[in-house]
Amino acid sequence: MAVEPLPPAETTAVEPGTQITHPDGRVELRDFSTIAGSPYFNEELAPVPIEKRTWTTYNFAALWIGMAHNIPTYLLAAGLIQLGMNWVQAFLTITLGNLLVLIPMLLNSHAGTKYGIPFPVFARAFYGVRGANLPALLRAFIACGWFGIQTWIGGEAIYAIAGKLLGSWWVDAATVMDHPWTLWASFFLFWAIEMAIIWRGMDTLRRFENWAAPFVIVVAVALLIWVMVEAGGLGPILSEPSKLGWGADFWKLFAPSLMGMIAFWATLSLNIPDFTRFGGSQRQQAYGQVLGLPTTMSFFALLSIMITSGTAVIYGEAIWDPIQLAAKFENPLVVALGLFTVVVATLSVNVAANTVSPAYDFSNALPRLINFRTGGLITGVLGILIQPWRLVQDPNIYIFVWLGFYGGLLGAVAGVLIAGYWIRYRTSLQLPALYRPEGRYWFSGGWNWAAIVATVVGAVLAVGGAYSAPGKGPFPSDGLIPFLKPLYDYSWVVGLIGGFLVYLALSMPRTSHAKGEK
């Protein structure tokens, strides 16, 4: 591919021949020799060469289809119904949340495609070469929690499949830590399968997503058709009334629920460069995500709402756990197919969304000791230690504590990244300096305190008022910091705006900087 000379503003600080800008705007390093000896460099964190940026619109759409069609998505919609919404209210809440989170998703995607860098390296431009470990490890530990949740769900599916095929001795096995030992065995088997996929690398992930995405859609639609036939059409399903109405009770639940929907993908809105760094062009990655995220999340949520509502007609009670629903079928082959789909869907999202990012993030913390594979293994171990089976027992904990709290934290990070990349630096970064000590992004001892302060302030504003209804969560009913309690219902938005404004206030007035920073 033909190349253009670097713009004059960049050539003064970039070593000749290392940073190359292509006609489509993408930038690469052809020669790593000037940064290969840095303690902040390894092959996984290095910019992806242009010839290896091969992901197409379909690859990105398939990635999102695979990640959106998963059991926590299903439980998210069903959980809103369990909390009192009807199908229209739940569908609107989820759809609006995914349209809103698409905005920071696309804004942060740009840097990955333009420079071929993963999220923790991208964050170095604003937090400092060392300071980037703060947002990276925050994102990584949250991903470990999600990894554990998804692995537990996948293990439950394997346990249910084996129970149908092997009989009561498997289902009624001796109990260990409140669960049958066979469930624990299924959990660790699923964990091992995930580790095998991540050990084989990103190309294996891309191929897996390409076939897993359409497979999950087909089976989910088939399940909906079956429910409609058994329930006597859509009429009985859609006639279920809301327990909340459209008055004050609904709007009181709507705001924190919307923040929970946004927080569901707030993690990916930060580390999306981990995937878009392989993009063939900005248009391909953007179109793929617009086609993949809001459409499939809304579609799958609608499927789960319809199916859950249909079970109330068929069985006399709403069965919101698809694993329990699949176990209701009499034909063992049908049960096995349904639960195999659960396994595929869970593998698809867990490996992509919850292992790739922390693998890079842990590698960023100790580039010389931790590579991508080792980082994935660390994620897997921490995902077990978090005890995910406790997080999914109650929708109040799942939506308002887990999603609501960490959404506010990550919103503050997103605000800093967007302000820094689009306003502070106007999308212009110097790739070699992202890997060097004492360079442009070294700031003060490797830390940019403007970004750190902005993140802390944004996070405190967002989650300082965290509260729980009496008996339904770990927080006091009047909030951790009472006067901030009203902000907690809008945690992600408050964190985003707070981090954005404070970062700009602390960084923009300066006109000259040490270490050559412009």
Coordinates of C-alpha atoms in Angstrom, one line a residue:
M1 CA 0.0 0.0 0.0
A2 CA 1.3 3.5 -0.9
V3 CA 2.2 5.7 2.0
E4 CA 2.2 9.4 2.6
P5 CA 4.8 11.5 4.4
L6 CA 4.1 12.4 8.0
P7 CA 2.4 15.8 8.6
P8 CA 4.9 18.4 9.7
A9 CA 3.5 18.6 13.2
E10 CA 4.4 14.9 13.8
T11 CA 7.8 14.6 12.1
T12 CA 9.6 16.7 14.7
A13 CA 8.9 14.2 17.5
V14 CA 8.9 10.9 15.6
E15 CA 12.0 9.1 14.5
P16 CA 12.4 8.9 10.8
G17 CA 10.8 5.9 9.1
T18 CA 9.0 4.5 12.1
Q19 CA 5.5 6.1 12.1
I20 CA 3.8 5.9 8.7
T21 CA 0.4 7.4 7.8
H22 CA -1.4 5.6 5.0
P23 CA -3.8 7.4 2.6
D24 CA -6.9 6.0 4.5
G25 CA -5.6 7.7 7.7
R26 CA -4.4 4.5 9.4
V27 CA -1.0 4.7 11.1
E28 CA 1.5 2.0 11.6
L29 CA 5.1 1.3 12.9
R30 CA 7.1 -0.7 10.4
D31 CA 10.2 -0.9 12.6
F32 CA 9.9 -1.8 16.3
S33 CA 13.7 -1.6 16.9
T34 CA 13.4 1.8 18.7
I35 CA 10.9 0.5 21.2
A36 CA 11.5 -3.2 21.4
G37 CA 13.9 -2.8 24.4
S38 CA 11.4 -0.8 26.4
P39 CA 10.0 -2.4 29.6
Y40 CA 6.6 -1.2 28.4
F41 CA 6.6 -3.2 25.2
N42 CA 5.8 -6.7 24.2
E43 CA 4.5 -8.3 21.0
E44 CA 0.8 -8.4 22.2
L45 CA 0.9 -4.7 23.0
A46 CA 2.7 -3.7 19.8
P47 CA 0.8 -1.8 17.0
V48 CA -0.8 -4.3 14.6
P49 CA 0.9 -4.1 11.1
I50 CA -1.4 -2.9 8.3
E51 CA -1.3 -6.3 6.5
K52 CA -2.7 -8.0 9.6
R53 CA -5.6 -5.5 10.0
T54 CA -8.0 -7.8 8.1
W55 CA -11.3 -7.7 10.1
T56 CA -14.3 -6.8 7.8
T57 CA -17.7 -5.3 8.5
Y58 CA -19.0 -8.9 8.8
N59 CA -16.4 -9.9 11.3
F60 CA -17.3 -6.9 13.6
A61 CA -21.0 -7.5 13.1
A62 CA -20.5 -11.2 13.9
L63 CA -18.5 -10.3 16.9
W64 CA -21.3 -8.3 18.3
I65 CA -24.0 -10.8 17.4
G66 CA -22.0 -13.4 19.2
M67 CA -21.5 -11.2 22.2
A68 CA -25.0 -9.9 22.4
H69 CA -26.7 -13.3 22.2
N70 CA -25.8 -14.6 25.6
I71 CA -27.5 -15.7 28.8
P72 CA -26.8 -12.5 30.8
T73 CA -28.4 -10.5 28.0
Y74 CA -31.4 -12.9 28.3
L75 CA -31.5 -12.6 32.1
L76 CA -31.2 -8.8 31.8
A77 CA -34.5 -8.5 29.9
A78 CA -36.2 -11.2 32.0
G79 CA -34.9 -9.5 35.2
L80 CA -36.6 -6.2 34.2
I81 CA -39.9 -8.1 33.8
Q82 CA -39.4 -9.7 37.2
L83 CA -38.9 -6.3 38.7
G84 CA -42.3 -5.2 37.4
M85 CA -41.9 -3.9 33.8
N86 CA -44.0 -5.2 31.0
W87 CA -42.5 -6.2 27.6
V88 CA -42.8 -2.7 26.1
Q89 CA -41.1 -1.0 29.0
A90 CA -38.3 -3.6 29.2
F91 CA -37.7 -3.5 25.5
L92 CA -37.6 0.3 25.4
T93 CA -35.2 0.5 28.3
I94 CA -32.8 -2.0 26.8
T95 CA -32.9 -0.5 23.3
L96 CA -32.3 3.1 24.5
G97 CA -29.4 1.9 26.7
N98 CA -27.7 0.2 23.8
L99 CA -28.1 3.2 21.5
L100 CA -26.6 5.4 24.2
V101 CA -23.6 3.2 24.9
L102 CA -22.9 2.9 21.1
I103 CA -21.7 6.6 21.2
P104 CA -18.6 6.2 23.4
M105 CA -18.1 2.8 21.8
L106 CA -17.6 4.3 18.4
L107 CA -15.6 7.3 19.7
N108 CA -13.1 5.0 21.4
S109 CA -13.1 2.5 18.5
H110 CA -11.5 5.1 16.2
A111 CA -8.0 5.0 17.9
G112 CA -7.8 1.2 17.7
T113 CA -8.3 1.2 13.9
K114 CA -6.2 4.3 13.2
Y115 CA -3.2 3.2 15.3
G116 CA -3.6 -0.6 15.7
I117 CA -3.2 -0.4 19.5
P118 CA -5.1 -2.1 22.3
F119 CA -7.0 -0.3 25.1
P120 CA -4.2 -0.2 27.7
V121 CA -1.7 1.4 25.3
F122 CA -4.4 3.8 24.1
A123 CA -5.0 4.9 27.7
R124 CA -1.3 5.7 28.1
A125 CA -1.7 8.8 26.0
F126 CA -4.0 10.3 28.7
Y127 CA -3.1 8.6 32.0
G128 CA 0.7 8.2 31.4
V129 CA 2.7 5.1 30.4
R130 CA 2.5 3.9 34.0
G131 CA -0.8 5.5 35.0
A132 CA -2.7 3.6 32.3
N133 CA -2.6 0.6 34.6
L134 CA -5.3 2.3 36.7
P135 CA -8.1 2.2 34.1
A136 CA -6.7 -1.0 32.6
L137 CA -6.7 -3.0 35.8
L138 CA -10.0 -1.5 36.9
R139 CA -11.5 -2.8 33.6
A140 CA -9.6 -6.1 34.0
F141 CA -11.0 -6.9 37.4
I142 CA -14.5 -6.1 36.3
A143 CA -14.0 -8.4 33.3
C144 CA -12.9 -11.1 35.7
G145 CA -16.2 -10.9 37.5
W146 CA -18.1 -11.1 34.2
F147 CA -15.9 -14.0 33.1
G148 CA -16.8 -15.9 36.3
I149 CA -20.5 -15.2 35.8
Q150 CA -20.5 -16.4 32.2
T151 CA -18.4 -19.5 33.1
W152 CA -20.9 -20.4 35.9
I153 CA -23.8 -20.2 33.4
G154 CA -21.9 -22.3 30.9
G155 CA -21.2 -24.8 33.5
E156 CA -24.9 -25.0 34.5
A157 CA -25.7 -25.7 30.9
I158 CA -23.2 -28.6 30.7
Y159 CA -24.6 -29.9 34.0
A160 CA -28.1 -29.8 32.7
I161 CA -27.2 -31.5 29.4
A162 CA -25.4 -34.3 31.2
G163 CA -28.3 -34.7 33.6
K164 CA -30.7 -35.3 30.8
L165 CA -28.4 -37.8 29.2
L166 CA -27.0 -39.6 32.2
G167 CA -29.9 -39.6 34.6
S168 CA -30.5 -38.9 38.3
W169 CA -27.1 -40.1 39.6
W170 CA -25.6 -37.0 37.9
V171 CA -28.3 -34.5 39.0
D172 CA -28.6 -35.8 42.5
A173 CA -24.9 -36.2 43.2
A174 CA -23.4 -35.4 46.6
T175 CA -23.3 -31.7 47.6
V176 CA -20.1 -29.7 47.9
M177 CA -20.4 -26.1 49.0
D178 CA -24.2 -26.0 48.5
H179 CA -24.0 -27.4 45.0
P180 CA -23.7 -31.0 43.5
W181 CA -20.1 -32.0 42.8
T182 CA -21.2 -32.7 39.2
L183 CA -22.1 -29.0 38.8
W184 CA -18.6 -28.0 40.0
A185 CA -17.1 -30.5 37.5
S186 CA -19.2 -29.0 34.7
F187 CA -18.1 -25.5 35.8
F188 CA -14.4 -26.4 35.6
L189 CA -14.9 -28.2 32.3
F190 CA -16.4 -25.2 30.7
W191 CA -13.5 -23.1 32.2
A192 CA -11.0 -25.4 30.5
I193 CA -12.7 -25.1 27.1
E194 CA -12.5 -21.3 27.3
M195 CA -8.8 -21.4 28.3
A196 CA -8.1 -23.6 25.3
I197 CA -9.7 -21.1 22.9
I198 CA -7.9 -18.1 24.3
W199 CA -4.6 -20.0 24.3
R200 CA -4.9 -20.4 20.5
G201 CA -5.2 -16.6 20.0
M202 CA -7.3 -13.9 18.3
D203 CA -7.6 -15.6 14.9
T204 CA -9.2 -18.6 16.5
L205 CA -11.6 -16.2 18.2
R206 CA -12.5 -14.6 14.9
R207 CA -13.3 -17.9 13.2
F208 CA -15.3 -19.1 16.2
E209 CA -17.4 -16.0 16.2
N210 CA -18.1 -16.2 12.5
W211 CA -20.0 -19.5 12.9
A212 CA -21.3 -19.2 16.4
A213 CA -23.3 -16.0 15.8
P214 CA -25.7 -17.3 13.1
F215 CA -26.1 -20.6 14.9
V216 CA -27.3 -18.9 18.1
I217 CA -29.8 -16.7 16.2
V218 CA -31.4 -19.7 14.4
V219 CA -31.9 -21.7 17.6
A220 CA -33.3 -18.8 19.6
V221 CA -35.8 -18.0 16.8
A222 CA -36.8 -21.7 16.7
L223 CA -37.4 -21.6 20.5
L224 CA -39.6 -18.5 20.1
I225 CA -41.7 -20.1 17.4
W226 CA -42.2 -23.1 19.7
V227 CA -43.3 -20.9 22.6
M228 CA -45.7 -19.0 20.3
V229 CA -47.3 -22.3 19.1
E230 CA -47.7 -23.7 22.6
A231 CA -49.0 -20.4 24.0
G232 CA -51.6 -20.0 21.3
G233 CA -50.0 -17.0 19.5
L234 CA -48.6 -13.7 20.5
G235 CA -51.8 -12.4 22.0
P236 CA -51.5 -14.0 25.4
I237 CA -47.8 -13.1 25.6
L238 CA -48.2 -9.4 24.7
S239 CA -51.3 -8.9 27.0
E240 CA -49.3 -9.3 30.2
P241 CA -49.8 -6.0 32.1
S242 CA -47.1 -3.9 33.7
K243 CA -47.0 -4.1 37.5
L244 CA -45.7 -0.5 37.6
G245 CA -47.9 1.3 35.1
W246 CA -46.4 4.4 33.4
G247 CA -46.4 6.7 36.4
A248 CA -44.0 7.5 39.2
D249 CA -43.3 3.8 40.0
F250 CA -42.0 3.1 36.5
W251 CA -39.9 6.2 36.2
K252 CA -38.3 5.6 39.6
L253 CA -37.2 2.2 38.3
F254 CA -36.4 3.4 34.7
A255 CA -33.4 5.6 35.4
P256 CA -31.2 3.1 37.4
S257 CA -32.3 0.3 35.0
L258 CA -31.2 2.3 32.0
M259 CA -27.9 2.9 33.7
G260 CA -27.6 -0.8 34.2
M261 CA -28.3 -1.5 30.5
I262 CA -25.6 1.0 29.6
A263 CA -23.2 -0.5 32.1
F264 CA -23.7 -3.9 30.6
W265 CA -21.5 -2.8 27.7
A266 CA -19.6 0.0 29.4
T267 CA -16.6 -2.3 29.8
L268 CA -16.5 -2.9 26.0
S269 CA -16.9 0.8 25.3
L270 CA -13.5 1.3 26.9
N271 CA -11.6 -1.7 25.5
I272 CA -13.1 -1.8 22.1
P273 CA -9.7 -0.8 20.6
D274 CA -8.6 -4.4 21.5
F275 CA -10.8 -5.5 18.6
T276 CA -10.9 -2.5 16.2
R277 CA -7.1 -2.6 16.1
F278 CA -7.6 -5.4 13.6
G279 CA -10.0 -3.4 11.5
G280 CA -9.6 -3.1 7.7
S281 CA -10.9 0.5 7.8
Q282 CA -12.8 3.0 9.9
R283 CA -15.9 2.4 7.8
Q284 CA -15.8 -1.3 8.2
Q285 CA -15.5 -1.3 12.0
A286 CA -18.1 1.4 12.4
Y287 CA -20.7 -0.1 10.1
G288 CA -20.1 -3.5 11.7
Q289 CA -20.7 -2.2 15.2
V290 CA -23.7 -0.1 14.2
L291 CA -25.2 -3.2 12.5
G292 CA -24.2 -5.6 15.3
L293 CA -24.7 -4.0 18.7
P294 CA -28.0 -2.1 19.1
T295 CA -29.9 -4.3 16.6
T296 CA -28.9 -7.6 18.0
M297 CA -29.1 -6.6 21.6
S298 CA -32.6 -5.3 21.1
F299 CA -33.6 -8.3 19.0
F300 CA -32.3 -10.8 21.5
A301 CA -33.8 -8.9 24.4
L302 CA -37.2 -9.0 22.6
L303 CA -36.8 -12.8 22.1
S304 CA -36.1 -13.3 25.8
I305 CA -39.0 -11.1 26.8
M306 CA -41.4 -13.0 24.5
I307 CA -40.1 -16.4 25.5
T308 CA -40.2 -15.6 29.2
S309 CA -43.7 -14.2 29.0
G310 CA -44.8 -17.3 26.9
T311 CA -43.6 -19.6 29.6
A312 CA -46.1 -18.0 32.0
V313 CA -48.9 -19.0 29.7
I314 CA -47.6 -22.5 29.1
Y315 CA -46.4 -23.5 32.5
G316 CA -48.3 -21.1 34.8
E317 CA -45.1 -19.4 35.9
A318 CA -42.5 -17.2 34.2
I319 CA -39.3 -19.2 33.7
W320 CA -36.7 -16.6 33.1
D321 CA -33.7 -18.9 33.2
P322 CA -33.3 -20.5 29.7
I323 CA -31.4 -23.4 31.2
Q324 CA -34.4 -24.3 33.4
L325 CA -36.7 -23.8 30.4
A326 CA -34.6 -26.2 28.2
A327 CA -34.7 -28.8 30.9
K328 CA -38.5 -28.8 30.7
F329 CA -38.5 -30.5 27.3
E330 CA -39.0 -34.2 27.2
N331 CA -36.9 -35.2 24.2
P332 CA -33.3 -35.5 25.3
L333 CA -32.0 -34.5 21.9
V334 CA -34.0 -31.3 21.9
V335 CA -32.7 -30.6 25.4
A336 CA -29.2 -31.2 24.4
L337 CA -29.5 -28.9 21.3
G338 CA -31.0 -26.1 23.4
L339 CA -28.4 -26.3 26.1
F340 CA -25.6 -26.8 23.6
T341 CA -26.7 -23.4 22.1
V342 CA -26.4 -21.9 25.6
V343 CA -22.8 -23.3 25.8
V344 CA -22.0 -21.8 22.3
A345 CA -23.5 -18.4 23.2
T346 CA -21.7 -18.2 26.5
L347 CA -18.4 -19.2 25.0
S348 CA -18.8 -16.7 22.3
V349 CA -19.3 -13.7 24.6
N350 CA -17.0 -14.8 27.4
V351 CA -13.9 -15.4 25.4
A352 CA -14.4 -12.2 23.3
A353 CA -15.7 -9.8 25.9
N354 CA -14.3 -11.0 29.2
T355 CA -10.9 -12.6 28.4
V356 CA -9.3 -10.7 25.6
S357 CA -9.4 -7.3 27.4
P358 CA -8.0 -8.4 30.8
A359 CA -5.4 -10.5 29.0
Y360 CA -4.1 -7.3 27.4
D361 CA -4.6 -5.3 30.6
F362 CA -2.6 -7.7 32.8
S363 CA 0.1 -7.8 30.1
N364 CA 0.2 -4.0 30.2
A365 CA 1.0 -4.1 33.9
L366 CA 4.0 -6.3 33.5
P367 CA 4.8 -6.5 29.8
R368 CA 8.1 -8.5 30.3
L369 CA 6.5 -11.2 32.5
I370 CA 2.9 -11.5 31.3
N371 CA 1.9 -12.2 27.7
F372 CA -1.6 -12.5 26.2
R373 CA -1.9 -16.1 27.1
T374 CA -0.7 -15.7 30.6
G375 CA -3.0 -12.7 31.1
G376 CA -5.9 -14.9 29.9
L377 CA -5.0 -17.6 32.5
I378 CA -4.9 -14.9 35.3
T379 CA -8.4 -13.8 34.2
G380 CA -9.7 -17.3 34.4
V381 CA -8.3 -17.9 37.9
L382 CA -9.6 -14.6 39.3
G383 CA -13.0 -15.3 37.7
I384 CA -13.3 -18.3 39.9
L385 CA -12.1 -16.6 43.1
I386 CA -14.8 -13.8 42.7
Q387 CA -17.4 -16.5 43.4
P388 CA -19.7 -15.6 40.5
W389 CA -22.5 -17.9 41.7
R390 CA -23.3 -15.3 44.3
L391 CA -23.7 -12.4 41.8
V392 CA -26.5 -13.9 39.7
Q393 CA -28.9 -15.0 42.4
D394 CA -30.9 -11.8 42.6
P395 CA -31.8 -9.2 39.9
N396 CA -31.5 -6.4 42.5
I397 CA -27.9 -7.3 43.0
Y398 CA -27.2 -8.1 39.4
I399 CA -28.7 -4.9 37.9
F400 CA -28.5 -2.2 40.6
V401 CA -25.4 -3.2 42.6
W402 CA -23.1 -5.0 40.1
L403 CA -24.0 -3.2 36.9
G404 CA -25.0 0.2 38.4
F405 CA -21.8 0.6 40.6
Y406 CA -19.2 -0.4 38.1
G407 CA -20.9 1.5 35.3
G408 CA -20.3 4.7 37.2
L409 CA -16.7 3.9 37.7
L410 CA -16.1 3.1 34.0
G411 CA -18.1 6.1 32.9
A412 CA -15.5 8.4 34.4
V413 CA -12.7 6.6 32.5
A414 CA -14.7 6.9 29.3
G415 CA -15.1 10.6 29.9
V416 CA -11.3 11.0 30.2
L417 CA -10.5 9.0 27.1
I418 CA -13.1 10.8 24.9
A419 CA -12.0 14.3 26.1
G420 CA -8.3 13.4 25.7
Y421 CA -8.4 11.8 22.3
W422 CA -11.0 13.9 20.5
I423 CA -10.5 17.4 22.1
R424 CA -7.1 17.4 23.8
Y425 CA -5.1 15.7 21.1
R426 CA -7.6 15.9 18.2
T427 CA -6.9 12.2 17.4
S428 CA -3.2 12.8 16.8
L429 CA -1.0 10.3 18.8
Q430 CA 2.7 9.4 18.5
L431 CA 3.1 5.7 18.5
P432 CA 6.7 5.3 19.6
A433 CA 6.1 7.6 22.6
L434 CA 3.4 5.3 23.9
Y435 CA 6.0 2.7 24.7
R436 CA 8.9 4.8 26.0
P437 CA 9.8 6.0 29.4
E438 CA 10.7 9.7 29.6
G439 CA 8.8 10.5 26.4
R440 CA 5.8 12.6 25.5
Y441 CA 3.3 10.5 27.5
W442 CA 5.5 10.0 30.5
F443 CA 4.1 13.2 32.2
S444 CA 5.2 13.1 35.9
G445 CA 7.0 9.8 36.7
G446 CA 4.8 8.0 34.2
W447 CA 1.5 9.3 35.6
N448 CA -0.8 12.1 34.3
W449 CA -2.4 13.4 37.5
A450 CA -5.0 15.4 35.6
A451 CA -6.5 12.2 34.3
I452 CA -6.2 10.4 37.7
V453 CA -8.0 13.3 39.5
A454 CA -10.6 13.5 36.8
T455 CA -11.3 9.8 37.1
V456 CA -11.5 9.9 40.9
V457 CA -13.8 13.0 40.9
G458 CA -16.1 11.5 38.2
A459 CA -16.3 8.2 40.0
V460 CA -17.1 9.8 43.4
L461 CA -19.8 11.8 41.8
A462 CA -21.2 8.8 40.1
V463 CA -21.2 6.1 42.8
G464 CA -20.5 8.1 46.0
G465 CA -24.3 8.1 46.6
A466 CA -24.7 4.3 46.0
Y467 CA -27.7 3.1 47.9
S468 CA -29.8 -0.1 48.2
A469 CA -33.5 -0.6 49.1
P470 CA -33.7 -2.0 52.7
G471 CA -32.8 -5.7 52.6
K472 CA -31.9 -5.7 48.9
G473 CA -28.3 -4.8 48.7
P474 CA -25.0 -4.0 50.5
F475 CA -25.4 -0.2 50.5
P476 CA -27.1 2.0 53.1
S477 CA -30.6 3.1 52.1
D478 CA -29.7 6.8 52.4
G479 CA -26.5 6.3 50.3
L480 CA -22.8 6.0 51.1
I481 CA -22.6 9.8 50.8
P482 CA -26.2 10.9 51.3
F483 CA -26.2 14.2 49.4
L484 CA -24.9 12.4 46.3
K485 CA -27.7 9.8 46.5
P486 CA -29.8 11.4 43.7
L487 CA -26.8 11.1 41.3
Y488 CA -26.5 7.3 41.7
D489 CA -29.6 6.7 39.6
Y490 CA -27.7 8.2 36.7
S491 CA -24.3 6.8 37.6
W492 CA -22.8 6.2 34.1
V493 CA -23.9 9.5 32.7
V494 CA -22.6 11.4 35.8
G495 CA -19.3 9.6 35.7
L496 CA -18.9 10.2 32.0
I497 CA -19.7 14.0 32.2
G498 CA -17.7 14.4 35.4
G499 CA -14.5 12.7 34.1
F500 CA -14.9 14.6 30.8
L501 CA -15.2 18.1 32.2
V502 CA -12.7 17.7 35.0
Y503 CA -10.0 16.3 32.7
L504 CA -10.5 19.2 30.2
A505 CA -10.4 21.7 33.1
L506 CA -7.1 20.4 34.4
S507 CA -5.4 19.8 31.1
M508 CA -6.5 22.3 28.5
P509 CA -5.3 25.6 30.0
R510 CA -1.6 24.4 29.8
T511 CA 0.2 25.7 26.7
S512 CA 3.6 24.2 27.3
H513 CA 4.7 20.9 28.9
A514 CA 7.7 19.1 29.9
K515 CA 9.1 16.1 28.0
G516 CA 8.0 17.6 24.7
E517 CA 4.2 17.1 25.2
K518 CA 2.2 19.5 23.1

